[in-house]
mmCIF file of C-alpha atoms in Angstrom:
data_model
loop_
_atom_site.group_PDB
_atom_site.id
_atom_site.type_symbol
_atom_site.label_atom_id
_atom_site.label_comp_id
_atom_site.label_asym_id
_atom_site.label_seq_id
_atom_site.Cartn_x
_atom_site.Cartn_y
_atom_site.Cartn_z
ATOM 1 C CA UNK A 1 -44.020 -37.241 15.458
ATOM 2 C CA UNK A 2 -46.902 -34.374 15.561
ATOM 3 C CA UNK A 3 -46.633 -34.119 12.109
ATOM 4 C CA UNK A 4 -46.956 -37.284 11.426
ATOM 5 C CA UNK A 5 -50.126 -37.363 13.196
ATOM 6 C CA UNK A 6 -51.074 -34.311 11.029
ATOM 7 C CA UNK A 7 -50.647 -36.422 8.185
ATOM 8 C CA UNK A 8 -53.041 -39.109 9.395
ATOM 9 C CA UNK A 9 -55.672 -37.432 10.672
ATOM 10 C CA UNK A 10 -55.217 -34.956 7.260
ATOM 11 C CA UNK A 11 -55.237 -38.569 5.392
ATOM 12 C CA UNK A 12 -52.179 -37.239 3.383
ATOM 13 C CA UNK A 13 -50.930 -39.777 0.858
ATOM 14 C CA UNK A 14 -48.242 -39.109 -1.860
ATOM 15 C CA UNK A 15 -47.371 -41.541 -4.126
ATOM 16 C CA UNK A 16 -43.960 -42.961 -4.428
ATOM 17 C CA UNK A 17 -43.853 -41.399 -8.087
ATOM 18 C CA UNK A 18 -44.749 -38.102 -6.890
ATOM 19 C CA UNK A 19 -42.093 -37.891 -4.511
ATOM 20 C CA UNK A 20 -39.283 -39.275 -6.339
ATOM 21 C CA UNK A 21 -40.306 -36.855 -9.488
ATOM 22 C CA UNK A 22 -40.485 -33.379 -6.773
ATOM 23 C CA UNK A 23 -36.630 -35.060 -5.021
ATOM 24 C CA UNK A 24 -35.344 -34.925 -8.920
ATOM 25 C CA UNK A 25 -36.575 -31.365 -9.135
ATOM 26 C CA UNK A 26 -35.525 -29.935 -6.360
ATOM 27 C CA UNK A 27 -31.997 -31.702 -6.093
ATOM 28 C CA UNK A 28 -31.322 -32.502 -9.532
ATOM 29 C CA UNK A 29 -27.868 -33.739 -8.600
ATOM 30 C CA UNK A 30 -28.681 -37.028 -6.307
ATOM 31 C CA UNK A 31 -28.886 -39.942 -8.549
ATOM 32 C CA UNK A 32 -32.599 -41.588 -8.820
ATOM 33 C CA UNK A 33 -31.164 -44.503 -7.146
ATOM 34 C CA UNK A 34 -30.107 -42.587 -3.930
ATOM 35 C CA UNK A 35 -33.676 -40.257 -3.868
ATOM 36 C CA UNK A 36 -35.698 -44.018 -3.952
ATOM 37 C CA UNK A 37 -33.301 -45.423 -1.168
ATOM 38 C CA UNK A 38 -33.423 -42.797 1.172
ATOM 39 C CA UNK A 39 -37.484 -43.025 -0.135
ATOM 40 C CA UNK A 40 -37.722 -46.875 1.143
ATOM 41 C CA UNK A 41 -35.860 -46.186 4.267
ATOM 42 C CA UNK A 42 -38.317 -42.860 4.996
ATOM 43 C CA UNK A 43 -35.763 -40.598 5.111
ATOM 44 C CA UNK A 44 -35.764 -36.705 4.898
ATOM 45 C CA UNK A 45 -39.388 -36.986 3.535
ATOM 46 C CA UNK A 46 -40.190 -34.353 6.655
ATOM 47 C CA UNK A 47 -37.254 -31.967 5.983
ATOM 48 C CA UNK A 48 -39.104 -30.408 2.846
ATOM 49 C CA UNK A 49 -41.681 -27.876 4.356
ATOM 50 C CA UNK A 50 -42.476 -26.400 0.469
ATOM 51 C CA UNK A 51 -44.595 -29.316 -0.082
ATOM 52 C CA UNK A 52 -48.355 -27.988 0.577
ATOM 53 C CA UNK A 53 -49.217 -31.350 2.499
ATOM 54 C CA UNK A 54 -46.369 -30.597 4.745
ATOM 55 C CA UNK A 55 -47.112 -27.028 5.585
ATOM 56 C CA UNK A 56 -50.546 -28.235 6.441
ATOM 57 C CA UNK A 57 -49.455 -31.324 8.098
ATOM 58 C CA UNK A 58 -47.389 -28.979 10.602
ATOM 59 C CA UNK A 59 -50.201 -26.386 10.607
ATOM 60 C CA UNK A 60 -52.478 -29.083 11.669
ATOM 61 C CA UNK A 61 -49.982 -30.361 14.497
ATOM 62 C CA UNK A 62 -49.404 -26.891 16.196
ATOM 63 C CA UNK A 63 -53.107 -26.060 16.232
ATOM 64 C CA UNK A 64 -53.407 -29.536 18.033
ATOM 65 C CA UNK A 65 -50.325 -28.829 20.541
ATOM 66 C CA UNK A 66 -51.629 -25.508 21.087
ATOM 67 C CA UNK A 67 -55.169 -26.859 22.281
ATOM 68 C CA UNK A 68 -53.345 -29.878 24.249
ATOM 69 C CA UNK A 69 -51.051 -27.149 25.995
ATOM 70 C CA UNK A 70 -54.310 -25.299 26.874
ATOM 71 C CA UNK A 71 -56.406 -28.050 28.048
ATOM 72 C CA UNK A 72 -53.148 -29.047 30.419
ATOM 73 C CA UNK A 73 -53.527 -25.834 32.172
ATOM 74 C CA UNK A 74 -56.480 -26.840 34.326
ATOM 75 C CA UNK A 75 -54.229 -29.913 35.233
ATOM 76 C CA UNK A 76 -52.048 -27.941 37.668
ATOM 77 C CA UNK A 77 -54.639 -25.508 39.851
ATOM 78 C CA UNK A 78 -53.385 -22.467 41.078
ATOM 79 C CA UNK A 79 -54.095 -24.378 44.583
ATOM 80 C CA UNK A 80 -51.608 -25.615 46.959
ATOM 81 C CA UNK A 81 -51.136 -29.785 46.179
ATOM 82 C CA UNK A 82 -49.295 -32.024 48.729
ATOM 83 C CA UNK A 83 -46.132 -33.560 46.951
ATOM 84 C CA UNK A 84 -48.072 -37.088 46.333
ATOM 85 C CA UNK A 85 -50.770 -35.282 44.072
ATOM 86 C CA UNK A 86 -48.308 -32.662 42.056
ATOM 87 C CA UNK A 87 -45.639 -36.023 41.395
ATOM 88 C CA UNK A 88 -49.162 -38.121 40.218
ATOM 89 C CA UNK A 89 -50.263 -34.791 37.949
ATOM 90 C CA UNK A 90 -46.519 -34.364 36.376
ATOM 91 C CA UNK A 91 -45.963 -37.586 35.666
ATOM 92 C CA UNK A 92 -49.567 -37.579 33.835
ATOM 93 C CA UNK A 93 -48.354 -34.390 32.083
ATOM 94 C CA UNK A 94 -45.386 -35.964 31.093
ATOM 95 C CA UNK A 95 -46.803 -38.448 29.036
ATOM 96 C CA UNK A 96 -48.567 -36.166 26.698
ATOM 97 C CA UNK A 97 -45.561 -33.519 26.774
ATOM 98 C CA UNK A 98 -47.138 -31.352 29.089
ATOM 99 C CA UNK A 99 -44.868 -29.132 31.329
ATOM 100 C CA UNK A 100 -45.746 -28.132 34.638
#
């Protein structure tokens, strides 16, 4: 999912063509027929990371979980909380991944 975020915010965009044509390369073996099926279903488009947009899609993505993991760190204080305020501040966390 983080990489597909990459890939909007990046506004990457591969045309169908350009996809099917790298699949034939790469796996010369799987029929054209099978490469634009699993291509209409979305499948194992992520799995190929030698595909520039993809290395920068996931680039992207772990520069933005890295800030999000350091912006949560203010979210638990080194102060003592009672158990109402630490359950309210993981379960906040939670929703964006954060651990406590």
């Amino acid at each position: 999912m983080r990489t597909n975020l990459g890939h909007i915010v990046l506004g990457h965009e591969v045309p169908p063509e350009e996809r099917i044509q790298y699949f034939e390369r790469t796996a010369p073996s799987i029929p054209t027929a099978v490469i634009k099926r699993l291509l209409d279903q979305q499948a194992c488009l992520r799995s190929n990371f030698d595909l520039p947009l993809e290395r920068q899609a996931e680039w992207f993505a772990t520069l933005l979980m890295e800030a999000a993991a350091a912006l949560s760190q203010p979210l638990f204080p080194a102060r003592n909380l009672n158990p109402r305020q630490r359950l309210m501040l993981e379960r906040a966390a939670a929703i964006f991944g954060w651990t406590s």
